[in-house]
């Protein structure tokens, strides 16, 4: 969505979609084909602007609903400091959302970007064509966090960041398992972006662009806690006065 999760590739099916990039350290320099069943979108239109693939704004067979959602009321975005239990690769984690004025202590786990175009559309990515979320990644070398944001948005979503605004943080604490006590902190950003040609090189194989108001129809992570964090990040991204220049 690594260290805690990055230990083994199977974690990406239990932790946030945007954390899958941390598995790179234990497989190859980059992840190859996902282990889960992958299939592309069932209905796509090829647009002429930057080679982006746009899909209909209504739900389609390619919009996957995880098993945990089959008998649920509408998903509630994560509340400030609310701790949500999730299970990953034999370990239990408590995941929570924290606003900008409540930074958390722990191991820096990089940045995730809610990418918004000039047309108020959101850019989503997927490794399997079913679970859609945000591009994200960890720092390389001595990168500052916003340098990581710009690089990962380009690598995973093929977009150029032209402005950004910090939205908040996710905190993940291992409460049972081999990494007991490990705390991972990830920052979330609204990123004003410019679309580039879609030329996927790494583990992300699919990109779609949807109206900002429709994003929650598509964003789903394999577990409920991660999806609630994603929904909170979406709410924060559409609030306020927009991003500041990078």
JSON list of C-alpha atoms in Angstrom, two decimals:
[
{"chain": "A", "resi": 1, "resn": "UNK", "atom": "CA", "xyz": [0.00, 0.00, 0.00]},
{"chain": "A", "resi": 2, "resn": "UNK", "atom": "CA", "xyz": [6.89, -3.40, 3.57]},
{"chain": "A", "resi": 3, "resn": "UNK", "atom": "CA", "xyz": [8.96, -3.33, 6.18]},
{"chain": "A", "resi": 4, "resn": "UNK", "atom": "CA", "xyz": [6.01, -4.62, 8.10]},
{"chain": "A", "resi": 5, "resn": "UNK", "atom": "CA", "xyz": [4.09, -5.16, 4.94]},
{"chain": "A", "resi": 6, "resn": "UNK", "atom": "CA", "xyz": [7.04, -5.29, 2.62]},
{"chain": "A", "resi": 7, "resn": "UNK", "atom": "CA", "xyz": [8.30, -8.55, 3.94]},
{"chain": "A", "resi": 8, "resn": "UNK", "atom": "CA", "xyz": [6.26, -10.66, 1.55]},
{"chain": "A", "resi": 9, "resn": "UNK", "atom": "CA", "xyz": [4.34, -10.09, -1.65]},
{"chain": "A", "resi": 10, "resn": "UNK", "atom": "CA", "xyz": [1.11, -11.55, -0.29]},
{"chain": "A", "resi": 11, "resn": "UNK", "atom": "CA", "xyz": [0.59, -8.47, 1.89]},
{"chain": "A", "resi": 12, "resn": "UNK", "atom": "CA", "xyz": [-0.67, -6.38, -1.00]},
{"chain": "A", "resi": 13, "resn": "UNK", "atom": "CA", "xyz": [-3.96, -8.23, -0.92]},
{"chain": "A", "resi": 14, "resn": "UNK", "atom": "CA", "xyz": [-4.56, -7.23, 2.71]},
{"chain": "A", "resi": 15, "resn": "UNK", "atom": "CA", "xyz": [-3.04, -3.78, 3.09]},
{"chain": "A", "resi": 16, "resn": "UNK", "atom": "CA", "xyz": [-3.78, -0.64, 1.04]},
{"chain": "A", "resi": 17, "resn": "UNK", "atom": "CA", "xyz": [-3.30, -0.86, -2.71]},
{"chain": "A", "resi": 18, "resn": "UNK", "atom": "CA", "xyz": [-0.86, 2.05, -2.58]},
{"chain": "A", "resi": 19, "resn": "UNK", "atom": "CA", "xyz": [1.48, 0.13, -0.26]},
{"chain": "A", "resi": 20, "resn": "UNK", "atom": "CA", "xyz": [2.26, -2.62, -2.76]},
{"chain": "A", "resi": 21, "resn": "UNK", "atom": "CA", "xyz": [5.28, -0.76, -4.07]},
{"chain": "A", "resi": 22, "resn": "UNK", "atom": "CA", "xyz": [7.27, -1.50, -0.93]},
{"chain": "A", "resi": 23, "resn": "UNK", "atom": "CA", "xyz": [7.37, -5.16, -1.82]},
{"chain": "A", "resi": 24, "resn": "UNK", "atom": "CA", "xyz": [9.89, -4.19, -4.48]},
{"chain": "A", "resi": 25, "resn": "UNK", "atom": "CA", "xyz": [12.73, -4.64, -2.02]},
{"chain": "A", "resi": 26, "resn": "UNK", "atom": "CA", "xyz": [12.13, -8.33, -1.53]},
{"chain": "A", "resi": 27, "resn": "UNK", "atom": "CA", "xyz": [11.27, -9.48, -5.04]},
{"chain": "A", "resi": 28, "resn": "UNK", "atom": "CA", "xyz": [13.15, -7.69, -7.81]},
{"chain": "A", "resi": 29, "resn": "UNK", "atom": "CA", "xyz": [14.03, -4.07, -8.22]},
{"chain": "A", "resi": 30, "resn": "UNK", "atom": "CA", "xyz": [10.36, -3.71, -9.10]},
{"chain": "A", "resi": 31, "resn": "UNK", "atom": "CA", "xyz": [7.38, -6.01, -8.71]},
{"chain": "A", "resi": 32, "resn": "UNK", "atom": "CA", "xyz": [6.47, -8.07, -11.73]},
{"chain": "A", "resi": 33, "resn": "UNK", "atom": "CA", "xyz": [3.12, -9.62, -12.48]},
{"chain": "A", "resi": 34, "resn": "UNK", "atom": "CA", "xyz": [0.73, -9.59, -9.49]},
{"chain": "A", "resi": 35, "resn": "UNK", "atom": "CA", "xyz": [0.00, -12.94, -7.89]},
{"chain": "A", "resi": 36, "resn": "UNK", "atom": "CA", "xyz": [-3.75, -12.37, -7.87]},
{"chain": "A", "resi": 37, "resn": "UNK", "atom": "CA", "xyz": [-6.01, -12.94, -10.87]},
{"chain": "A", "resi": 38, "resn": "UNK", "atom": "CA", "xyz": [-5.49, -9.96, -13.15]},
{"chain": "A", "resi": 39, "resn": "UNK", "atom": "CA", "xyz": [-7.77, -8.79, -15.88]},
{"chain": "A", "resi": 40, "resn": "UNK", "atom": "CA", "xyz": [-8.08, -5.51, -17.68]},
{"chain": "A", "resi": 41, "resn": "UNK", "atom": "CA", "xyz": [-11.11, -3.23, -17.83]},
{"chain": "A", "resi": 42, "resn": "UNK", "atom": "CA", "xyz": [-14.05, -4.72, -19.70]},
{"chain": "A", "resi": 43, "resn": "UNK", "atom": "CA", "xyz": [-15.08, -1.52, -21.45]},
{"chain": "A", "resi": 44, "resn": "UNK", "atom": "CA", "xyz": [-12.65, 1.26, -22.32]},
{"chain": "A", "resi": 45, "resn": "UNK", "atom": "CA", "xyz": [-12.43, 4.23, -24.64]},
{"chain": "A", "resi": 46, "resn": "UNK", "atom": "CA", "xyz": [-9.08, 5.42, -25.91]},
{"chain": "A", "resi": 47, "resn": "UNK", "atom": "CA", "xyz": [-8.89, 9.21, -25.74]},
{"chain": "A", "resi": 48, "resn": "UNK", "atom": "CA", "xyz": [-6.47, 11.38, -27.65]},
{"chain": "A", "resi": 49, "resn": "UNK", "atom": "CA", "xyz": [-5.29, 13.44, -24.69]},
{"chain": "A", "resi": 50, "resn": "UNK", "atom": "CA", "xyz": [-2.03, 11.97, -23.43]},
{"chain": "A", "resi": 51, "resn": "UNK", "atom": "CA", "xyz": [-3.08, 8.45, -24.37]},
{"chain": "A", "resi": 52, "resn": "UNK", "atom": "CA", "xyz": [-5.19, 8.08, -21.24]},
{"chain": "A", "resi": 53, "resn": "UNK", "atom": "CA", "xyz": [-7.79, 5.33, -21.01]},
{"chain": "A", "resi": 54, "resn": "UNK", "atom": "CA", "xyz": [-11.12, 6.68, -19.82]},
{"chain": "A", "resi": 55, "resn": "UNK", "atom": "CA", "xyz": [-13.96, 4.44, -18.76]},
{"chain": "A", "resi": 56, "resn": "UNK", "atom": "CA", "xyz": [-17.67, 5.13, -18.41]},
{"chain": "A", "resi": 57, "resn": "UNK", "atom": "CA", "xyz": [-18.65, 7.14, -15.34]},
{"chain": "A", "resi": 58, "resn": "UNK", "atom": "CA", "xyz": [-21.15, 4.47, -14.31]},
{"chain": "A", "resi": 59, "resn": "UNK", "atom": "CA", "xyz": [-20.34, 1.26, -12.52]},
{"chain": "A", "resi": 60, "resn": "UNK", "atom": "CA", "xyz": [-19.27, -1.54, -14.87]},
{"chain": "A", "resi": 61, "resn": "UNK", "atom": "CA", "xyz": [-18.31, -5.22, -14.44]},
{"chain": "A", "resi": 62, "resn": "UNK", "atom": "CA", "xyz": [-14.69, -4.10, -13.99]},
{"chain": "A", "resi": 63, "resn": "UNK", "atom": "CA", "xyz": [-15.58, -2.27, -10.75]},
{"chain": "A", "resi": 64, "resn": "UNK", "atom": "CA", "xyz": [-14.83, -4.96, -8.21]},
{"chain": "A", "resi": 65, "resn": "UNK", "atom": "CA", "xyz": [-16.54, -5.07, -4.83]},
{"chain": "A", "resi": 66, "resn": "UNK", "atom": "CA", "xyz": [-14.51, -6.99, -2.21]},
{"chain": "A", "resi": 67, "resn": "UNK", "atom": "CA", "xyz": [-16.20, -9.76, -0.24]},
{"chain": "A", "resi": 68, "resn": "UNK", "atom": "CA", "xyz": [-16.26, -7.63, 2.91]},
{"chain": "A", "resi": 69, "resn": "UNK", "atom": "CA", "xyz": [-18.54, -5.11, 1.16]},
{"chain": "A", "resi": 70, "resn": "UNK", "atom": "CA", "xyz": [-21.20, -7.56, 0.02]},
{"chain": "A", "resi": 71, "resn": "UNK", "atom": "CA", "xyz": [-23.45, -7.13, 3.09]},
{"chain": "A", "resi": 72, "resn": "UNK", "atom": "CA", "xyz": [-22.54, -3.64, 4.27]},
{"chain": "A", "resi": 73, "resn": "UNK", "atom": "CA", "xyz": [-24.17, -0.27, 4.67]},
{"chain": "A", "resi": 74, "resn": "UNK", "atom": "CA", "xyz": [-22.32, 2.57, 2.86]},
{"chain": "A", "resi": 75, "resn": "UNK", "atom": "CA", "xyz": [-18.63, 2.86, 3.72]},
{"chain": "A", "resi": 76, "resn": "UNK", "atom": "CA", "xyz": [-17.87, 5.50, 6.35]},
{"chain": "A", "resi": 77, "resn": "UNK", "atom": "CA", "xyz": [-14.61, 7.48, 5.93]},
{"chain": "A", "resi": 78, "resn": "UNK", "atom": "CA", "xyz": [-12.10, 7.00, 8.74]},
{"chain": "A", "resi": 79, "resn": "UNK", "atom": "CA", "xyz": [-12.55, 9.39, 11.67]},
{"chain": "A", "resi": 80, "resn": "UNK", "atom": "CA", "xyz": [-9.66, 11.24, 13.31]},
{"chain": "A", "resi": 81, "resn": "UNK", "atom": "CA", "xyz": [-7.66, 8.84, 15.49]},
{"chain": "A", "resi": 82, "resn": "UNK", "atom": "CA", "xyz": [-10.12, 5.97, 15.10]},
{"chain": "A", "resi": 83, "resn": "UNK", "atom": "CA", "xyz": [-8.17, 2.70, 15.28]},
{"chain": "A", "resi": 84, "resn": "UNK", "atom": "CA", "xyz": [-9.33, -0.01, 12.88]},
{"chain": "A", "resi": 85, "resn": "UNK", "atom": "CA", "xyz": [-8.13, -3.58, 13.19]},
{"chain": "A", "resi": 86, "resn": "UNK", "atom": "CA", "xyz": [-6.95, -5.39, 10.05]},
{"chain": "A", "resi": 87, "resn": "UNK", "atom": "CA", "xyz": [-5.15, -8.68, 9.49]},
{"chain": "A", "resi": 88, "resn": "UNK", "atom": "CA", "xyz": [-2.20, -9.11, 7.14]},
{"chain": "A", "resi": 89, "resn": "UNK", "atom": "CA", "xyz": [0.06, -12.08, 6.47]},
{"chain": "A", "resi": 90, "resn": "UNK", "atom": "CA", "xyz": [-0.39, -13.59, 9.92]},
{"chain": "A", "resi": 91, "resn": "UNK", "atom": "CA", "xyz": [-0.12, -10.27, 11.74]},
{"chain": "A", "resi": 92, "resn": "UNK", "atom": "CA", "xyz": [-2.68, -7.87, 13.23]},
{"chain": "A", "resi": 93, "resn": "UNK", "atom": "CA", "xyz": [-2.46, -4.12, 12.58]},
{"chain": "A", "resi": 94, "resn": "UNK", "atom": "CA", "xyz": [-4.27, -1.09, 13.93]},
{"chain": "A", "resi": 95, "resn": "UNK", "atom": "CA", "xyz": [-4.75, 1.50, 11.18]},
{"chain": "A", "resi": 96, "resn": "UNK", "atom": "CA", "xyz": [-5.82, 5.09, 11.84]},
{"chain": "A", "resi": 97, "resn": "UNK", "atom": "CA", "xyz": [-6.15, 8.46, 10.12]},
{"chain": "A", "resi": 98, "resn": "UNK", "atom": "CA", "xyz": [-4.66, 11.67, 11.54]},
{"chain": "A", "resi": 99, "resn": "UNK", "atom": "CA", "xyz": [-5.14, 15.26, 10.34]},
{"chain": "A", "resi": 100, "resn": "UNK", "atom": "CA", "xyz": [-2.35, 17.60, 9.27]},
{"chain": "A", "resi": 101, "resn": "UNK", "atom": "CA", "xyz": [-2.12, 19.20, 12.72]},
{"chain": "A", "resi": 102, "resn": "UNK", "atom": "CA", "xyz": [-1.64, 15.80, 14.38]},
{"chain": "A", "resi": 103, "resn": "UNK", "atom": "CA", "xyz": [1.57, 14.34, 12.91]},
{"chain": "A", "resi": 104, "resn": "UNK", "atom": "CA", "xyz": [2.46, 10.90, 14.24]},
{"chain": "A", "resi": 105, "resn": "UNK", "atom": "CA", "xyz": [5.75, 9.34, 15.29]},
{"chain": "A", "resi": 106, "resn": "UNK", "atom": "CA", "xyz": [6.92, 6.20, 13.56]},
{"chain": "A", "resi": 107, "resn": "UNK", "atom": "CA", "xyz": [8.87, 4.90, 10.61]},
{"chain": "A", "resi": 108, "resn": "UNK", "atom": "CA", "xyz": [8.39, 7.07, 7.52]},
{"chain": "A", "resi": 109, "resn": "UNK", "atom": "CA", "xyz": [6.49, 5.09, 4.91]},
{"chain": "A", "resi": 110, "resn": "UNK", "atom": "CA", "xyz": [6.40, 7.54, 2.03]},
{"chain": "A", "resi": 111, "resn": "UNK", "atom": "CA", "xyz": [3.61, 9.43, 0.32]},
{"chain": "A", "resi": 112, "resn": "UNK", "atom": "CA", "xyz": [0.31, 8.74, -1.44]},
{"chain": "A", "resi": 113, "resn": "UNK", "atom": "CA", "xyz": [-1.19, 11.17, -3.95]},
{"chain": "A", "resi": 114, "resn": "UNK", "atom": "CA", "xyz": [-4.83, 11.88, -4.73]},
{"chain": "A", "resi": 115, "resn": "UNK", "atom": "CA", "xyz": [-4.20, 13.10, -8.27]},
{"chain": "A", "resi": 116, "resn": "UNK", "atom": "CA", "xyz": [-6.55, 15.74, -9.70]},
{"chain": "A", "resi": 117, "resn": "UNK", "atom": "CA", "xyz": [-6.43, 17.11, -13.25]},
{"chain": "A", "resi": 118, "resn": "UNK", "atom": "CA", "xyz": [-7.29, 20.62, -14.40]},
{"chain": "A", "resi": 119, "resn": "UNK", "atom": "CA", "xyz": [-10.70, 19.25, -15.45]},
{"chain": "A", "resi": 120, "resn": "UNK", "atom": "CA", "xyz": [-11.41, 18.14, -11.84]},
{"chain": "A", "resi": 121, "resn": "UNK", "atom": "CA", "xyz": [-10.97, 14.49, -12.69]},
{"chain": "A", "resi": 122, "resn": "UNK", "atom": "CA", "xyz": [-9.16, 12.01, -10.45]},
{"chain": "A", "resi": 123, "resn": "UNK", "atom": "CA", "xyz": [-6.49, 9.62, -11.68]},
{"chain": "A", "resi": 124, "resn": "UNK", "atom": "CA", "xyz": [-6.75, 6.11, -10.26]},
{"chain": "A", "resi": 125, "resn": "UNK", "atom": "CA", "xyz": [-4.44, 3.14, -10.76]},
{"chain": "A", "resi": 126, "resn": "UNK", "atom": "CA", "xyz": [-4.70, -0.63, -10.41]},
{"chain": "A", "resi": 127, "resn": "UNK", "atom": "CA", "xyz": [-2.39, -3.62, -10.59]},
{"chain": "A", "resi": 128, "resn": "UNK", "atom": "CA", "xyz": [-5.19, -6.03, -11.53]},
{"chain": "A", "resi": 129, "resn": "UNK", "atom": "CA", "xyz": [-7.95, -3.96, -13.15]},
{"chain": "A", "resi": 130, "resn": "UNK", "atom": "CA", "xyz": [-10.26, -4.59, -10.18]},
{"chain": "A", "resi": 131, "resn": "UNK", "atom": "CA", "xyz": [-8.90, -2.85, -7.06]},
{"chain": "A", "resi": 132, "resn": "UNK", "atom": "CA", "xyz": [-8.50, 0.87, -7.78]},
{"chain": "A", "resi": 133, "resn": "UNK", "atom": "CA", "xyz": [-6.64, 3.37, -5.63]},
{"chain": "A", "resi": 134, "resn": "UNK", "atom": "CA", "xyz": [-3.92, 6.01, -5.48]},
{"chain": "A", "resi": 135, "resn": "UNK", "atom": "CA", "xyz": [-0.28, 5.94, -6.55]},
{"chain": "A", "resi": 136, "resn": "UNK", "atom": "CA", "xyz": [2.20, 5.97, -3.68]},
{"chain": "A", "resi": 137, "resn": "UNK", "atom": "CA", "xyz": [5.75, 5.09, -2.71]},
{"chain": "A", "resi": 138, "resn": "UNK", "atom": "CA", "xyz": [8.60, 5.36, -0.25]},
{"chain": "A", "resi": 139, "resn": "UNK", "atom": "CA", "xyz": [11.60, 7.72, -0.40]},
{"chain": "A", "resi": 140, "resn": "UNK", "atom": "CA", "xyz": [14.69, 6.75, -2.32]},
{"chain": "A", "resi": 141, "resn": "UNK", "atom": "CA", "xyz": [18.05, 7.91, -1.02]},
{"chain": "A", "resi": 142, "resn": "UNK", "atom": "CA", "xyz": [17.89, 11.38, 0.50]},
{"chain": "A", "resi": 143, "resn": "UNK", "atom": "CA", "xyz": [14.65, 12.47, -1.20]},
{"chain": "A", "resi": 144, "resn": "UNK", "atom": "CA", "xyz": [12.41, 14.95, 0.56]},
{"chain": "A", "resi": 145, "resn": "UNK", "atom": "CA", "xyz": [8.83, 13.73, 0.91]},
{"chain": "A", "resi": 146, "resn": "UNK", "atom": "CA", "xyz": [7.47, 15.95, -1.87]},
{"chain": "A", "resi": 147, "resn": "UNK", "atom": "CA", "xyz": [10.25, 14.74, -4.17]},
{"chain": "A", "resi": 148, "resn": "UNK", "atom": "CA", "xyz": [9.06, 11.20, -3.44]},
{"chain": "A", "resi": 149, "resn": "UNK", "atom": "CA", "xyz": [5.50, 12.28, -4.21]},
{"chain": "A", "resi": 150, "resn": "UNK", "atom": "CA", "xyz": [6.43, 13.71, -7.62]},
{"chain": "A", "resi": 151, "resn": "UNK", "atom": "CA", "xyz": [8.58, 10.73, -8.60]},
{"chain": "A", "resi": 152, "resn": "UNK", "atom": "CA", "xyz": [6.05, 8.09, -7.58]},
{"chain": "A", "resi": 153, "resn": "UNK", "atom": "CA", "xyz": [3.16, 9.87, -9.30]},
{"chain": "A", "resi": 154, "resn": "UNK", "atom": "CA", "xyz": [5.17, 9.89, -12.52]},
{"chain": "A", "resi": 155, "resn": "UNK", "atom": "CA", "xyz": [6.32, 6.28, -12.20]},
{"chain": "A", "resi": 156, "resn": "UNK", "atom": "CA", "xyz": [3.00, 4.73, -11.20]},
{"chain": "A", "resi": 157, "resn": "UNK", "atom": "CA", "xyz": [0.37, 6.99, -12.79]},
{"chain": "A", "resi": 158, "resn": "UNK", "atom": "CA", "xyz": [2.33, 8.69, -15.58]},
{"chain": "A", "resi": 159, "resn": "UNK", "atom": "CA", "xyz": [1.38, 12.16, -14.35]},
{"chain": "A", "resi": 160, "resn": "UNK", "atom": "CA", "xyz": [3.43, 15.28, -13.62]},
{"chain": "A", "resi": 161, "resn": "UNK", "atom": "CA", "xyz": [2.73, 16.99, -10.30]},
{"chain": "A", "resi": 162, "resn": "UNK", "atom": "CA", "xyz": [2.38, 20.76, -10.68]},
{"chain": "A", "resi": 163, "resn": "UNK", "atom": "CA", "xyz": [1.00, 21.51, -7.21]},
{"chain": "A", "resi": 164, "resn": "UNK", "atom": "CA", "xyz": [0.42, 19.71, -3.91]},
{"chain": "A", "resi": 165, "resn": "UNK", "atom": "CA", "xyz": [-1.30, 20.08, -0.55]},
{"chain": "A", "resi": 166, "resn": "UNK", "atom": "CA", "xyz": [-0.81, 17.88, 2.52]},
{"chain": "A", "resi": 167, "resn": "UNK", "atom": "CA", "xyz": [-4.06, 16.18, 3.58]},
{"chain": "A", "resi": 168, "resn": "UNK", "atom": "CA", "xyz": [-3.09, 14.08, 6.59]},
{"chain": "A", "resi": 169, "resn": "UNK", "atom": "CA", "xyz": [-1.42, 10.85, 7.67]},
{"chain": "A", "resi": 170, "resn": "UNK", "atom": "CA", "xyz": [-2.15, 7.18, 8.07]},
{"chain": "A", "resi": 171, "resn": "UNK", "atom": "CA", "xyz": [-0.67, 5.32, 11.02]},
{"chain": "A", "resi": 172, "resn": "UNK", "atom": "CA", "xyz": [-0.30, 1.52, 10.99]},
{"chain": "A", "resi": 173, "resn": "UNK", "atom": "CA", "xyz": [0.85, -0.26, 14.15]},
{"chain": "A", "resi": 174, "resn": "UNK", "atom": "CA", "xyz": [1.60, -3.98, 14.33]},
{"chain": "A", "resi": 175, "resn": "UNK", "atom": "CA", "xyz": [-0.13, -5.31, 17.46]},
{"chain": "A", "resi": 176, "resn": "UNK", "atom": "CA", "xyz": [0.41, -9.02, 16.92]},
{"chain": "A", "resi": 177, "resn": "UNK", "atom": "CA", "xyz": [3.02, -10.86, 14.91]},
{"chain": "A", "resi": 178, "resn": "UNK", "atom": "CA", "xyz": [6.72, -10.91, 14.11]},
{"chain": "A", "resi": 179, "resn": "UNK", "atom": "CA", "xyz": [6.89, -7.12, 13.73]},
{"chain": "A", "resi": 180, "resn": "UNK", "atom": "CA", "xyz": [5.08, -6.34, 16.96]},
{"chain": "A", "resi": 181, "resn": "UNK", "atom": "CA", "xyz": [5.42, -2.68, 17.87]},
{"chain": "A", "resi": 182, "resn": "UNK", "atom": "CA", "xyz": [6.40, -1.44, 14.40]},
{"chain": "A", "resi": 183, "resn": "UNK", "atom": "CA", "xyz": [4.63, 1.82, 13.49]},
{"chain": "A", "resi": 184, "resn": "UNK", "atom": "CA", "xyz": [4.48, 3.03, 9.87]},
{"chain": "A", "resi": 185, "resn": "UNK", "atom": "CA", "xyz": [3.51, 6.59, 8.92]},
{"chain": "A", "resi": 186, "resn": "UNK", "atom": "CA", "xyz": [2.39, 7.58, 5.43]},
{"chain": "A", "resi": 187, "resn": "UNK", "atom": "CA", "xyz": [1.51, 11.10, 4.28]},
{"chain": "A", "resi": 188, "resn": "UNK", "atom": "CA", "xyz": [-1.40, 11.79, 1.93]},
{"chain": "A", "resi": 189, "resn": "UNK", "atom": "CA", "xyz": [-1.45, 14.65, -0.55]},
{"chain": "A", "resi": 190, "resn": "UNK", "atom": "CA", "xyz": [-3.79, 16.29, -3.01]},
{"chain": "A", "resi": 191, "resn": "UNK", "atom": "CA", "xyz": [-1.67, 16.50, -6.16]},
{"chain": "A", "resi": 192, "resn": "UNK", "atom": "CA", "xyz": [-2.59, 18.78, -9.04]},
{"chain": "A", "resi": 193, "resn": "UNK", "atom": "CA", "xyz": [-1.36, 16.86, -12.06]},
{"chain": "A", "resi": 194, "resn": "UNK", "atom": "CA", "xyz": [-0.86, 16.94, -15.80]},
{"chain": "A", "resi": 195, "resn": "UNK", "atom": "CA", "xyz": [-1.50, 13.68, -17.67]},
{"chain": "A", "resi": 196, "resn": "UNK", "atom": "CA", "xyz": [1.33, 12.12, -19.64]},
{"chain": "A", "resi": 197, "resn": "UNK", "atom": "CA", "xyz": [1.26, 9.26, -22.12]},
{"chain": "A", "resi": 198, "resn": "UNK", "atom": "CA", "xyz": [0.25, 6.04, -20.41]},
{"chain": "A", "resi": 199, "resn": "UNK", "atom": "CA", "xyz": [3.39, 3.91, -20.55]},
{"chain": "A", "resi": 200, "resn": "UNK", "atom": "CA", "xyz": [3.32, 1.55, -17.55]},
{"chain": "A", "resi": 201, "resn": "UNK", "atom": "CA", "xyz": [6.73, 0.12, -16.70]},
{"chain": "A", "resi": 202, "resn": "UNK", "atom": "CA", "xyz": [6.37, -1.49, -13.29]},
{"chain": "A", "resi": 203, "resn": "UNK", "atom": "CA", "xyz": [3.70, -3.30, -11.26]},
{"chain": "A", "resi": 204, "resn": "UNK", "atom": "CA", "xyz": [0.85, -0.91, -12.10]},
{"chain": "A", "resi": 205, "resn": "UNK", "atom": "CA", "xyz": [-0.84, -2.04, -15.30]},
{"chain": "A", "resi": 206, "resn": "UNK", "atom": "CA", "xyz": [-4.05, 0.02, -15.42]},
{"chain": "A", "resi": 207, "resn": "UNK", "atom": "CA", "xyz": [-5.03, 3.69, -15.19]},
{"chain": "A", "resi": 208, "resn": "UNK", "atom": "CA", "xyz": [-8.44, 5.31, -15.31]},
{"chain": "A", "resi": 209, "resn": "UNK", "atom": "CA", "xyz": [-9.65, 8.91, -15.04]},
{"chain": "A", "resi": 210, "resn": "UNK", "atom": "CA", "xyz": [-13.01, 9.60, -13.40]},
{"chain": "A", "resi": 211, "resn": "UNK", "atom": "CA", "xyz": [-14.91, 12.73, -12.34]},
{"chain": "A", "resi": 212, "resn": "UNK", "atom": "CA", "xyz": [-13.90, 13.90, -8.88]},
{"chain": "A", "resi": 213, "resn": "UNK", "atom": "CA", "xyz": [-17.47, 13.45, -7.67]},
{"chain": "A", "resi": 214, "resn": "UNK", "atom": "CA", "xyz": [-17.52, 9.81, -8.84]},
{"chain": "A", "resi": 215, "resn": "UNK", "atom": "CA", "xyz": [-14.22, 8.61, -7.32]},
{"chain": "A", "resi": 216, "resn": "UNK", "atom": "CA", "xyz": [-15.81, 6.74, -4.40]},
{"chain": "A", "resi": 217, "resn": "UNK", "atom": "CA", "xyz": [-17.65, 4.49, -6.85]},
{"chain": "A", "resi": 218, "resn": "UNK", "atom": "CA", "xyz": [-14.31, 3.07, -7.94]},
{"chain": "A", "resi": 219, "resn": "UNK", "atom": "CA", "xyz": [-11.84, 3.29, -5.05]},
{"chain": "A", "resi": 220, "resn": "UNK", "atom": "CA", "xyz": [-11.68, -0.04, -3.23]},
{"chain": "A", "resi": 221, "resn": "UNK", "atom": "CA", "xyz": [-8.92, -1.73, -1.30]},
{"chain": "A", "resi": 222, "resn": "UNK", "atom": "CA", "xyz": [-9.00, -5.42, -0.40]},
{"chain": "A", "resi": 223, "resn": "UNK", "atom": "CA", "xyz": [-9.77, -4.60, 3.25]},
{"chain": "A", "resi": 224, "resn": "UNK", "atom": "CA", "xyz": [-12.27, -2.27, 4.87]},
{"chain": "A", "resi": 225, "resn": "UNK", "atom": "CA", "xyz": [-9.82, -0.29, 7.04]},
{"chain": "A", "resi": 226, "resn": "UNK", "atom": "CA", "xyz": [-7.70, 0.72, 4.05]},
{"chain": "A", "resi": 227, "resn": "UNK", "atom": "CA", "xyz": [-10.78, 1.70, 2.06]},
{"chain": "A", "resi": 228, "resn": "UNK", "atom": "CA", "xyz": [-12.04, 3.89, 4.91]},
{"chain": "A", "resi": 229, "resn": "UNK", "atom": "CA", "xyz": [-8.65, 5.66, 4.98]},
{"chain": "A", "resi": 230, "resn": "UNK", "atom": "CA", "xyz": [-8.88, 6.15, 1.20]},
{"chain": "A", "resi": 231, "resn": "UNK", "atom": "CA", "xyz": [-12.36, 7.63, 1.53]},
{"chain": "A", "resi": 232, "resn": "UNK", "atom": "CA", "xyz": [-11.15, 10.06, 4.20]},
{"chain": "A", "resi": 233, "resn": "UNK", "atom": "CA", "xyz": [-8.28, 11.12, 1.97]},
{"chain": "A", "resi": 234, "resn": "UNK", "atom": "CA", "xyz": [-10.76, 11.71, -0.86]},
{"chain": "A", "resi": 235, "resn": "UNK", "atom": "CA", "xyz": [-12.91, 13.87, 1.40]},
{"chain": "A", "resi": 236, "resn": "UNK", "atom": "CA", "xyz": [-9.90, 15.93, 2.45]},
{"chain": "A", "resi": 237, "resn": "UNK", "atom": "CA", "xyz": [-8.76, 16.28, -1.16]},
{"chain": "A", "resi": 238, "resn": "UNK", "atom": "CA", "xyz": [-11.98, 17.93, -2.30]},
{"chain": "A", "resi": 239, "resn": "UNK", "atom": "CA", "xyz": [-12.10, 20.26, 0.72]},
{"chain": "A", "resi": 240, "resn": "UNK", "atom": "CA", "xyz": [-10.18, 23.53, 1.09]},
{"chain": "A", "resi": 241, "resn": "UNK", "atom": "CA", "xyz": [-8.85, 25.92, -1.48]},
{"chain": "A", "resi": 242, "resn": "UNK", "atom": "CA", "xyz": [-6.89, 23.48, -3.62]},
{"chain": "A", "resi": 243, "resn": "UNK", "atom": "CA", "xyz": [-3.18, 22.71, -3.77]},
{"chain": "A", "resi": 244, "resn": "UNK", "atom": "CA", "xyz": [-0.33, 25.13, -3.37]},
{"chain": "A", "resi": 245, "resn": "UNK", "atom": "CA", "xyz": [2.32, 25.39, -6.10]},
{"chain": "A", "resi": 246, "resn": "UNK", "atom": "CA", "xyz": [5.17, 22.89, -5.84]}
]
